[in-house]
Short mmCIF file of C-alpha atoms and ligand atoms in Angstrom, two decimals:
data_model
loop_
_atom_site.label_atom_id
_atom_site.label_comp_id
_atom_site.label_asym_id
_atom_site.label_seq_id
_atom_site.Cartn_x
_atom_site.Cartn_y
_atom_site.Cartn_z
CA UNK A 207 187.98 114.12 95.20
CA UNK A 208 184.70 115.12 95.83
CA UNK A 209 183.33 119.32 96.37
CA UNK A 210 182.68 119.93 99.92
CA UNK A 211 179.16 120.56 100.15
CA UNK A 212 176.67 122.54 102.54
CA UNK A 213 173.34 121.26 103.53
CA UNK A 214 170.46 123.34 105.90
CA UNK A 215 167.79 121.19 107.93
CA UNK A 216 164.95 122.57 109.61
CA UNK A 217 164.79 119.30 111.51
CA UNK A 218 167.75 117.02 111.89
CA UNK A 219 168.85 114.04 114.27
CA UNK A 220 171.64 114.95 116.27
CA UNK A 221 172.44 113.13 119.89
CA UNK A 222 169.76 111.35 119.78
CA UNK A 223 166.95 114.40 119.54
CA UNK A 224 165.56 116.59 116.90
CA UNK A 225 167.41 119.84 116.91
CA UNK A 226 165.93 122.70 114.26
CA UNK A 227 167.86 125.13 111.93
CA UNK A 228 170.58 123.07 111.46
CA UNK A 229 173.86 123.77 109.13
CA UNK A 230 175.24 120.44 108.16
CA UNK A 231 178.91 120.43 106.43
CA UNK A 232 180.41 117.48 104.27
CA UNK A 233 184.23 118.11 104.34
CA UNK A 234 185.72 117.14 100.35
CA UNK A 235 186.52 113.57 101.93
CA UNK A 236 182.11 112.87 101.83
CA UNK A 237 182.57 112.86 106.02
CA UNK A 238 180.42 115.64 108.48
CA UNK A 239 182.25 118.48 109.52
CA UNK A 240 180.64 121.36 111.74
CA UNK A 241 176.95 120.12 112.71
CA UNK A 242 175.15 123.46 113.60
CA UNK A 243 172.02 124.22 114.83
CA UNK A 244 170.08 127.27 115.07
CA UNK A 245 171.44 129.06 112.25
CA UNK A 246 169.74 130.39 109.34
CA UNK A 247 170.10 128.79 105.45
CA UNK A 248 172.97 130.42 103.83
CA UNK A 249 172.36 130.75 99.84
CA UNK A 250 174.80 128.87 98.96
CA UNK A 251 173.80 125.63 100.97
CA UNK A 252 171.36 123.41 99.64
CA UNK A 253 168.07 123.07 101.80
CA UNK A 254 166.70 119.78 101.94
CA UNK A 255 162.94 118.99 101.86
CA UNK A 256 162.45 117.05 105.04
CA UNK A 257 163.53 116.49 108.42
CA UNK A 258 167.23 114.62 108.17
CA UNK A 259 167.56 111.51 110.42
CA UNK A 260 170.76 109.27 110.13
CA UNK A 261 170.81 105.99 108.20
CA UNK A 262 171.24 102.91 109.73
CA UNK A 263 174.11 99.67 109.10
CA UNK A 264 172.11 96.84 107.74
CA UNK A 265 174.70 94.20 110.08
CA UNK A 266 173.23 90.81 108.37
CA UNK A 267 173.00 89.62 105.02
CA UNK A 268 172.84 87.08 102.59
CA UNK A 269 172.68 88.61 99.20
CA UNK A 270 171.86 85.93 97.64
CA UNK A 271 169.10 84.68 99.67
CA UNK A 272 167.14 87.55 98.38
CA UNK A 273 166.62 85.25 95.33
CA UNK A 274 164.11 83.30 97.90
CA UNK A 275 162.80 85.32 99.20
CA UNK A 276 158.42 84.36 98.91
CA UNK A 277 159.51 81.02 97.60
CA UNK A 278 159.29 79.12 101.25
CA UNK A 279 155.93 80.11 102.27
CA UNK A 280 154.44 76.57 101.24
CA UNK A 281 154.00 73.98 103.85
CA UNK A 282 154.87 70.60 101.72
CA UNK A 283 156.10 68.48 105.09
CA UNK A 284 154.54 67.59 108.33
CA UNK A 285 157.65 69.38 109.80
CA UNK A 286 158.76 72.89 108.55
CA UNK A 287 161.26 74.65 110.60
CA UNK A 288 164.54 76.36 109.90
CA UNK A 289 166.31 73.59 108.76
CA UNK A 290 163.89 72.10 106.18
CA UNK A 291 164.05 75.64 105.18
CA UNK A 292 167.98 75.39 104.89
CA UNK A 293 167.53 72.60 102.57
CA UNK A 294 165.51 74.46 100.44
CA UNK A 295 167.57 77.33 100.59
CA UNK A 296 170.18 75.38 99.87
CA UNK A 297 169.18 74.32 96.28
CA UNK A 298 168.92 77.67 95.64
CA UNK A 299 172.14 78.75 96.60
CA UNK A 300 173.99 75.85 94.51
CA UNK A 301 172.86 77.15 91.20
CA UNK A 302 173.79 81.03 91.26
CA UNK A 303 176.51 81.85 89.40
CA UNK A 304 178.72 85.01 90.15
CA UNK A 305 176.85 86.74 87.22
CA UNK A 306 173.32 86.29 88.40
CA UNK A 307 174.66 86.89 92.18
CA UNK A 308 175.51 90.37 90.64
CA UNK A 309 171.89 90.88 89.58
CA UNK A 310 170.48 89.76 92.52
CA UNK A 311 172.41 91.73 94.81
CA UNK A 312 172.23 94.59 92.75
CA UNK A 313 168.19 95.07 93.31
CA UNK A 314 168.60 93.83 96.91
CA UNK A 315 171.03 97.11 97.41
CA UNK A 316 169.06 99.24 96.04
CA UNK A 317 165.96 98.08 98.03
CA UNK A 318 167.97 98.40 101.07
CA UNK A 319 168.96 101.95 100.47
CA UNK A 320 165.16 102.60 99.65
CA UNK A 321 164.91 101.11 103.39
CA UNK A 322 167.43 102.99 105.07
CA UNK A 323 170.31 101.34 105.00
CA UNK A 324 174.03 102.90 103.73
CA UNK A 325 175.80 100.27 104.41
CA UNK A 326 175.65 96.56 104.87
CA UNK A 327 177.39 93.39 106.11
CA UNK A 328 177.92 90.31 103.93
CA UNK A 329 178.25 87.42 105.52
CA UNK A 330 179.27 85.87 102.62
CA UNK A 331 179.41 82.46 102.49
CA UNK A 332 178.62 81.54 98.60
CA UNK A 333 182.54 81.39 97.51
CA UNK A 334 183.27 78.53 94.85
CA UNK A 335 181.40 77.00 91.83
CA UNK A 336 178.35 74.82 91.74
CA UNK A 337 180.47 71.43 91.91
CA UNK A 338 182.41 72.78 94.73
CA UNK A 339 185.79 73.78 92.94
CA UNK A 340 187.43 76.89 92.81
CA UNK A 341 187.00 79.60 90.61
CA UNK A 342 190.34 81.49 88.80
CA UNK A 343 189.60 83.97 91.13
CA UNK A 344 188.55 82.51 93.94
CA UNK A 345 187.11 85.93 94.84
CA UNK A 346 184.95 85.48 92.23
CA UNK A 347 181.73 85.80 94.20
CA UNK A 348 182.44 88.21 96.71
CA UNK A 349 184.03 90.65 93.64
CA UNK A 350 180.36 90.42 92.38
CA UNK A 351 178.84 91.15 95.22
CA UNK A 352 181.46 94.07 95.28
CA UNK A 353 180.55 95.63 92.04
CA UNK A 354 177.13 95.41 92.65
CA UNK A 355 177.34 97.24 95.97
CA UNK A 356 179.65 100.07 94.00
CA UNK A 357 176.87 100.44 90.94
CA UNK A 358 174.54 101.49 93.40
CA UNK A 359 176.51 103.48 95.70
CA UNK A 360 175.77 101.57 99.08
CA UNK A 361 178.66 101.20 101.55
CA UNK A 362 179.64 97.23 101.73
CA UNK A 363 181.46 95.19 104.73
CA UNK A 364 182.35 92.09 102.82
CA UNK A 365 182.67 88.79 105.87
CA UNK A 366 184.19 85.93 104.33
CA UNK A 367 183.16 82.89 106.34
CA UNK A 368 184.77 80.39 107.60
CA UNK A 369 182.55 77.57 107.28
CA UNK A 370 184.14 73.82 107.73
CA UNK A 371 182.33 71.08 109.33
CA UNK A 372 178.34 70.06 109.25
CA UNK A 373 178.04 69.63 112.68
CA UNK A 374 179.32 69.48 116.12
CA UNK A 375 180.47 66.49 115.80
CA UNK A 376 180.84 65.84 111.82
CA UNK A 377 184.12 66.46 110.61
CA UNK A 378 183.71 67.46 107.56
CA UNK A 379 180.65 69.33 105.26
CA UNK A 380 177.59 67.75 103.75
CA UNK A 381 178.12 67.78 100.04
CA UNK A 382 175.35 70.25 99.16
CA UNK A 383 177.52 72.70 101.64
CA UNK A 384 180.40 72.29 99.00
CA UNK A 385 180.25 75.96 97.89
CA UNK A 386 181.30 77.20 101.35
CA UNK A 387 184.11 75.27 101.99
CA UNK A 388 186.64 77.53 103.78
CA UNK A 389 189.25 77.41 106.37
CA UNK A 390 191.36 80.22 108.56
CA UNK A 391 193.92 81.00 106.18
CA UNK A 392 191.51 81.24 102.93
CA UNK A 393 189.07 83.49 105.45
CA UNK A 394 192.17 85.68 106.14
CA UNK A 395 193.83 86.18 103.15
CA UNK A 396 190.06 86.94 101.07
CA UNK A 397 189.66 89.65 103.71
CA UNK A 398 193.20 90.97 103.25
CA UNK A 399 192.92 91.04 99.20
CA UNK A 400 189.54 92.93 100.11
CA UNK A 401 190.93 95.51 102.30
CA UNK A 402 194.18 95.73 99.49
CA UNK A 403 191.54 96.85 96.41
CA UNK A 404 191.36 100.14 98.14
CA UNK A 405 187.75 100.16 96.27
CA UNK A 406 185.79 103.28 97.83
CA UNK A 407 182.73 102.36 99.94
CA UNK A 408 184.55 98.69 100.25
CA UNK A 409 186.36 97.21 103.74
CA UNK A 410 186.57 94.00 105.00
CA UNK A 411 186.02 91.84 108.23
CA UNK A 412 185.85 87.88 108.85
CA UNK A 413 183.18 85.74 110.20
CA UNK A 414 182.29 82.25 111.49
CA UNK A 415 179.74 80.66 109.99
CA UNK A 416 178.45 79.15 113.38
CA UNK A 417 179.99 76.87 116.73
CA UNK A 418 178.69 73.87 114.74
CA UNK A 419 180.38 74.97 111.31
CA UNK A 420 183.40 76.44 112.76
CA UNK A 421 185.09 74.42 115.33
CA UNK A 422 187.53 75.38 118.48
CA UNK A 423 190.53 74.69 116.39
CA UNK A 424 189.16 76.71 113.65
CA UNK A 425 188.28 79.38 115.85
CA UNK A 426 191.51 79.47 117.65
CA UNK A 427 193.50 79.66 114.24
CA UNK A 428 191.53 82.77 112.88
CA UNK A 429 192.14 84.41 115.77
CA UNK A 430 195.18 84.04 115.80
CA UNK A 431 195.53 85.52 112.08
CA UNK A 432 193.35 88.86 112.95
CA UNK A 433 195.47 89.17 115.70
CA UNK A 434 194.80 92.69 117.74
CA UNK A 435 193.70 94.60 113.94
CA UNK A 436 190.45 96.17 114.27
CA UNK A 437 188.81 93.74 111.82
CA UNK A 438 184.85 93.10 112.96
CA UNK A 439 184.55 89.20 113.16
CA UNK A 440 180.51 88.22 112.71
CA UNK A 441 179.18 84.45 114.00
CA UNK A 442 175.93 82.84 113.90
CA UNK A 443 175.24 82.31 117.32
CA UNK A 444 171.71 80.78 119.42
CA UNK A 445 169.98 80.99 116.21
CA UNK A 446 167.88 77.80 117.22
CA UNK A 447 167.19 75.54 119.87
CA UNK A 448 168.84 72.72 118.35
CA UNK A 449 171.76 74.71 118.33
CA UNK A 450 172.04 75.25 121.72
CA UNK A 451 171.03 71.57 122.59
CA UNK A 452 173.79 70.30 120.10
CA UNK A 453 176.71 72.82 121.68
CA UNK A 454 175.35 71.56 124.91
CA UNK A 455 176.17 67.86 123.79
CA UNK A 456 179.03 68.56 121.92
CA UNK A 457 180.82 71.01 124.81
CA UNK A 458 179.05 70.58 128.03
CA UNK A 459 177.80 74.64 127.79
CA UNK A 460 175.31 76.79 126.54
CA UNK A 461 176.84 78.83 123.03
CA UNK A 462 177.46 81.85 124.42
CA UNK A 463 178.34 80.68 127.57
CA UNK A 464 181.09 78.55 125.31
CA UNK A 465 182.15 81.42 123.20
CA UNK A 466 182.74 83.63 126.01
CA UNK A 467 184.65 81.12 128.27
CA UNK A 468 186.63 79.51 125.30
CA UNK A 469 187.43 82.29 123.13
CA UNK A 470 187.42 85.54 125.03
CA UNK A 471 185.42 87.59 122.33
CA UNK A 472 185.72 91.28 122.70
CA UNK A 473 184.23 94.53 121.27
CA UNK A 474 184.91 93.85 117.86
CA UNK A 475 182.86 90.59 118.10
CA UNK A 476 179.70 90.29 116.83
CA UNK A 477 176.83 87.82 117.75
CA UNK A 478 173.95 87.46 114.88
CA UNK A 479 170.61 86.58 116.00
CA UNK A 480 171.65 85.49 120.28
CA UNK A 481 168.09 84.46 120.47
CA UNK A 482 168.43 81.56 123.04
CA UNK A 483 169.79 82.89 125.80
CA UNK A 484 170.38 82.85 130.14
CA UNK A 485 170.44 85.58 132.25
CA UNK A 486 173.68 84.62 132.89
CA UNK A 487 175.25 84.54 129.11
CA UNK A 488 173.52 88.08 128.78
CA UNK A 489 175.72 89.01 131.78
CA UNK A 490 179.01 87.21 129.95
CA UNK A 491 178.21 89.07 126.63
CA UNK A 492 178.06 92.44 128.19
CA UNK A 493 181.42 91.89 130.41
CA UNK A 494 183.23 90.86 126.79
CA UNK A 495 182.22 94.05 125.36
CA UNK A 496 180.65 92.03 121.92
CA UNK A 497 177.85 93.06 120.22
CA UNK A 498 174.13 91.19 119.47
CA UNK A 499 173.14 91.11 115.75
CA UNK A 500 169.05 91.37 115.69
CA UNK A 501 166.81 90.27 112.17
CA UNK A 502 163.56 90.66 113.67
CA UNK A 503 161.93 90.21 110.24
CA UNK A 504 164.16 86.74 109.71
CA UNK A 505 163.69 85.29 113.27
CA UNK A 506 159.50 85.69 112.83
CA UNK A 507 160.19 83.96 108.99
CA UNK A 508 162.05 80.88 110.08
CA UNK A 509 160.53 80.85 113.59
CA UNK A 510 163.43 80.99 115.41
CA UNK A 511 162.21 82.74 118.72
CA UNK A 512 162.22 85.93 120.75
CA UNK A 513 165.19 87.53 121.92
CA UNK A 514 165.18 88.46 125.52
CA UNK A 515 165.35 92.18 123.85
CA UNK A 516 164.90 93.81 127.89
CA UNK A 517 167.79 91.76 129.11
CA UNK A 518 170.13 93.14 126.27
CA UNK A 519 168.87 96.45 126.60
CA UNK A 520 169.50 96.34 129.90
CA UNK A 521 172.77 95.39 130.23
CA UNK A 522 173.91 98.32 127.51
CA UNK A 523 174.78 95.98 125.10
CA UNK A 524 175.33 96.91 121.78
CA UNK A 525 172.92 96.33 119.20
CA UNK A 526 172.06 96.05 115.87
CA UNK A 527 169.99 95.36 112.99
CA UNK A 528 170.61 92.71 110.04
CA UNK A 529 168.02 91.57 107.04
CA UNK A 530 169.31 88.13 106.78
CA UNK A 531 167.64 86.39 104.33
CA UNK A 532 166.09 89.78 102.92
CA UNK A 533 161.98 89.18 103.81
CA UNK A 534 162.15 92.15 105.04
CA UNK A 535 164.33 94.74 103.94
CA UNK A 536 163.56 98.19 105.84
CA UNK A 537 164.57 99.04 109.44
CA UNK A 538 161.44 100.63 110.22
CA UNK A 539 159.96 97.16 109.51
CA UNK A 540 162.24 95.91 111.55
CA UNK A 541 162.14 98.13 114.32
CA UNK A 542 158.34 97.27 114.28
CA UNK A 543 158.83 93.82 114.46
CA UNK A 544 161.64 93.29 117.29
CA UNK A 545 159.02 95.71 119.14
CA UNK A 546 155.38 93.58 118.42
CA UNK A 547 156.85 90.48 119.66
CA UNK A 548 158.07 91.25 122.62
CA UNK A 549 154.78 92.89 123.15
CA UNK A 550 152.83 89.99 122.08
CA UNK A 551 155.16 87.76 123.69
CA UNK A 552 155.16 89.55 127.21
CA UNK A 553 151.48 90.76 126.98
CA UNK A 554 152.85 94.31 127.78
CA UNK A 555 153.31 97.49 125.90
CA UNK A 556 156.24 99.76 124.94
CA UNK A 557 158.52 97.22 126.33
CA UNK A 558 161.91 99.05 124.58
CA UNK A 559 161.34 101.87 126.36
CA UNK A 560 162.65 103.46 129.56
CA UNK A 561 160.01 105.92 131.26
CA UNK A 562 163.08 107.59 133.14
CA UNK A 563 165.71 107.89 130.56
CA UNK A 564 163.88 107.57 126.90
CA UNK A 565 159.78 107.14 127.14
CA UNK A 566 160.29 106.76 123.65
CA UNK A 567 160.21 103.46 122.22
CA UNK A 568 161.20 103.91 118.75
CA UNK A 569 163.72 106.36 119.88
CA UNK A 570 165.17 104.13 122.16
CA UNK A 571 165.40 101.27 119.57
CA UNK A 572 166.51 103.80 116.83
CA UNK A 573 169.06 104.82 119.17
CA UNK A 574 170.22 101.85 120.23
CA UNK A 575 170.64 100.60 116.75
CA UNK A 576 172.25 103.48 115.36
CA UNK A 577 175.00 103.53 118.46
CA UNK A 578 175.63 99.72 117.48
CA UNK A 579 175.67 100.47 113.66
CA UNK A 580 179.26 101.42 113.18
CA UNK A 581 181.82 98.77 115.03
CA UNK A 582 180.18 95.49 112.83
CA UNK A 583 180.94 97.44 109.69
CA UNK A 584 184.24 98.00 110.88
CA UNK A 585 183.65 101.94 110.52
CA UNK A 586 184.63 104.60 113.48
CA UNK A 587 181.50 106.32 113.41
CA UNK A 588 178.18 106.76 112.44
CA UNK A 589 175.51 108.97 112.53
CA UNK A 590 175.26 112.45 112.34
CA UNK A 591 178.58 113.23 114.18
CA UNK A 592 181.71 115.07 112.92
CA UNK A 593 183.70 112.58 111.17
CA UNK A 594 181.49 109.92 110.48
CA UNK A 595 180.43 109.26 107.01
CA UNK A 596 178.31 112.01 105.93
CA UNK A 597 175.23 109.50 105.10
CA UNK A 598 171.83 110.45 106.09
CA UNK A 599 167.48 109.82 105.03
CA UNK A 600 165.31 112.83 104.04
CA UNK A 601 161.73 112.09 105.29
CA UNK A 602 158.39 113.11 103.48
CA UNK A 603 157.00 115.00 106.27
CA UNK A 604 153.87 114.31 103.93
CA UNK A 605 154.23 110.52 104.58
CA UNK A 606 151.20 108.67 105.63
CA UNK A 607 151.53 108.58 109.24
CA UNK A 608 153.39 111.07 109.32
CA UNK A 609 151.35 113.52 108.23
CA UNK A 610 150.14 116.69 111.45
CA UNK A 611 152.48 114.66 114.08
CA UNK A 612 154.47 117.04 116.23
CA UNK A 613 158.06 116.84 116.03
CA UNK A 614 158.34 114.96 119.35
CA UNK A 615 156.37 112.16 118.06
CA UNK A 616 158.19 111.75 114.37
CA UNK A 617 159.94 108.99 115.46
CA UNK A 618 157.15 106.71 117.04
CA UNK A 619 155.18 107.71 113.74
CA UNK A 620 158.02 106.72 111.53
CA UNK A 621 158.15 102.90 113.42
CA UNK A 622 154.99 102.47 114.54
CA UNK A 623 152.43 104.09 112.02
CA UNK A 624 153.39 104.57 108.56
CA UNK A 625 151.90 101.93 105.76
CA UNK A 626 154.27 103.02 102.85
CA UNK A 627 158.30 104.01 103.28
CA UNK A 628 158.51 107.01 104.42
CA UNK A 629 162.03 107.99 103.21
CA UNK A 630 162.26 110.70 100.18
CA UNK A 631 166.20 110.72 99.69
CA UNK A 632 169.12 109.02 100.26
CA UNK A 633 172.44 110.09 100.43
CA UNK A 634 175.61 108.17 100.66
CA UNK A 635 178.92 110.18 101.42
CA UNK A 636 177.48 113.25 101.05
CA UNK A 637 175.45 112.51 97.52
CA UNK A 638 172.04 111.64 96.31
CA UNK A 639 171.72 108.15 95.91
CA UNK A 640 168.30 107.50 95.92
CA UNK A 641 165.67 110.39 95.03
CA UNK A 642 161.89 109.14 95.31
CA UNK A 643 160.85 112.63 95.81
CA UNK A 644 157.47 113.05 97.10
CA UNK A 645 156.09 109.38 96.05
CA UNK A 646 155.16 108.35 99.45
CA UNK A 647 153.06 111.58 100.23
CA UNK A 648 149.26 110.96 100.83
CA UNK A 649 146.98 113.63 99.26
CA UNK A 650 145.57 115.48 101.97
CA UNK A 651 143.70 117.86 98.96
CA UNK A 652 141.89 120.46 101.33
CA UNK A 653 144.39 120.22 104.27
CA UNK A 654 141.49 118.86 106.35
CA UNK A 655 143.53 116.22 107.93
CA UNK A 656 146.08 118.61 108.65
CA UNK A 657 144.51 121.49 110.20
CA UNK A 658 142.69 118.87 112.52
CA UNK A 659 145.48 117.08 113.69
CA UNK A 660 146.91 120.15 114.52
CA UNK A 661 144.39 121.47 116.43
CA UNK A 662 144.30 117.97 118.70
CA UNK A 663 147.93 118.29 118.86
CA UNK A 664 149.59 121.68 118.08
CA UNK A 665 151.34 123.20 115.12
CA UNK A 666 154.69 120.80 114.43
ZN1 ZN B 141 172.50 84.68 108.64
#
């Protein structure tokens, strides 16, 4: 059991707004009690350097793929798209063994915390040996994965896929998809020996791998196994246009047209990537209550398209952000990126933003994100809220970019105008995880920069 602890902000983000002088209590359980602002620092709470905004659930990953990461950036074929990518991928992913998965996951954690993230989603679809048998454990992956998540103190949502057939219409996998190799009741029970370890910062959910890898039968039979639990289930869905052409062959609809008409999803649901999409399935999506997945930083890699990002803001549907194959592995970078190509896609500006309800784009992305963060890890709450994990970021108020910006424009500074991270501390349940102390702070030696700034803009 952990010390309650006390912590005073002179900035922190609290329903979606800045509020100053702020009293922030982590109950003995690492979860926010009384949230206070307008109080002065008691000497026995610890003041922290920088204003305190909430982490944010990292919804997407691969662990592994991190290994890849820079190693695709060749052209060697006429045709490069995502799936000559897969393939190369895929050679990758049929050599890692649950020791080097360990490794690899290990640094991609604590890069992710350095980006923001507290917690994060596995979609974890690496499960049995190289020559496709199973491992004594045939946990043996996802424990590593587990261990490496608990050395560094992030919060993990393991999502064992189900991943079955090559193709709409193949019946069975290609043989360099031999490590995946899962069905409903494997799926199930890996989630339920997850949940059983009782390991702190560890849950469980399931996923699909995809419509193509996971057909109706499969679908219907998972379902049936998660029953009404609150378990988040994750799928691949409009990633590409293939995709959608192939589900179109194979079913006569559109995939998330399909999902929704076949399968009912609800709010646990979660859709990763919904890039290809109608007015219409937007409308079907919202209705079901699901979620959207977003990997802005993935989508640009494999050139997978633009998601109609107005059209799910619209609609209120929840939203959040995953790092997929790990290129990029900071939400700010993210944020940035989901925002520049709409922009350069619609030819406008701002396009997140609402001028009547939130002018402010990163704030209404941040926002957005942050709402969506807690149902695909299968958590109750997040943010800075009474009962939610007590996880939060200390900023360098120092940071380039961030440097003379009043308060009200922190948060379009933070997405839109630092060059280096911006974030100074990390804490997880209540403790420092991650301490980089003033390393991101650009000398500013005779406080010209400063004093000008706030003379065009006012004293933050
Ligand atoms: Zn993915």
């Amino acid at each position: 059991m952990k010390a309650a602890a006390r912590f005073f902000a002179e900035l922190a983000w609290i329903d979606g707004r800045w509020q100053r002088d702020v009293l922030l209590h982590v109950d003995a359980c690492g979860q926010w009690g009384q949230l206070l602002p307008d109080q002065a620092c008691p000497p026995d709470a610890q003041r922290l350097a920088g204003p305190v905004l909430p982490s944010l659930v990292n919804a997407h990953s691969h662990a592994f793929q991190r290994a890849f990461a820079g190693l695709a950036e060749r052209r060697e074929t006429e045709q490069d798209d995502f799936w000559s990518w897969r393939d190369r991928m895929y050679g990758v992913a049929l050599r890692i063994t649950p020791a080097q998965l360990k490794a690899i996951a290990g640094q991609l954690y604590r890069e992710l915390l350095q980006g923001g993230y507290t917690q994060v989603c596995e979609f974890h679809y690496l499960h049995h040996c190289e020559d496709g048998s199973r491992y004594d454990d045939e946990l043996a992956m996802a424990w590593a994965l587990a261990e490496a998540a608990e050395e560094v103190g992030i919060g993990l949502t393991l999502l064992p896929v189900l991943y079955a057939h090559a193709g709409f219409a193949q019946p069975a996998l290609r043989a360099d998809q031999r490590r995946f190799a899962t069905d409903a009741a494997w799926v199930w029970q890996a989630s339920q020996r997850i949940n059983a370890a009782a390991r702190p910062l560890l849950n469980a959910g399931v996923a699909l791998h995809s419509l193509r890898a996971a057909h109706a039968s499969d679908i219907r039979s998972l379902q049936a196994l998660v029953g009404d639990t609150d378990l988040p289930i994750h799928i691949h869905i409009s990633e590409q246009q293939a995709e959608v052409q192939d589900c179109l062959a194979a079913t006569g609809q559109r995939p998330m047209a399909y999902l929704c008409n076949e399968f009912a999803p609800d709010a646990r649901w979660q859709l990763v990537h919904a890039t290809h999409s109608t007015p219409q399935e937007i409308e079907q999506v919202a209705a079901s209550g699901a979620g959207i997945v977003i990997c802005p930083g993935t989508e640009a890699n494999l050139g997978d398209g633009l998601c109609d990002l107005p059209g799910w803001l619209g609609l209120g549907v929840p939203i959040s952000l995953g790092s997929d194959s790990h290129v990029t592995r900071d939400w700010v970078q993210e944020l940035r990126w989901l925002e520049y190509g709409q922009r350069l896609g619609l030819q406008q500006r701002n396009v997140a933003a609402q001028p009547q309800s939130e002018p402010s784009t990163a704030v209404r992305l941040f926002e957005a994100c942050r709402a969506g963060s807690a149902v695909p890890a299968g958590l109750p709450r997040w943010g800075l809220q009474p009962g939610a994990r007590a996880d939060f970021l200390v900023l360098d108020r120092l940071a380039s970019g961030l440097q003379g910006l009043p308060d009200a424009a922190l948060m379009d500074g933070l997405v839109f105008a630092t060059q280096t991270n911006a974030i100074a501390q990390v804490y997880v349940s209540g403790q420092c995880r991650l301490d980089l102390g003033a390393a991101a702070a650009m000398p500013d030696p005779a406080g010209s920069f400063l004093a000008t700034m706030q003379a065009l803009h006012g004293k933050a």
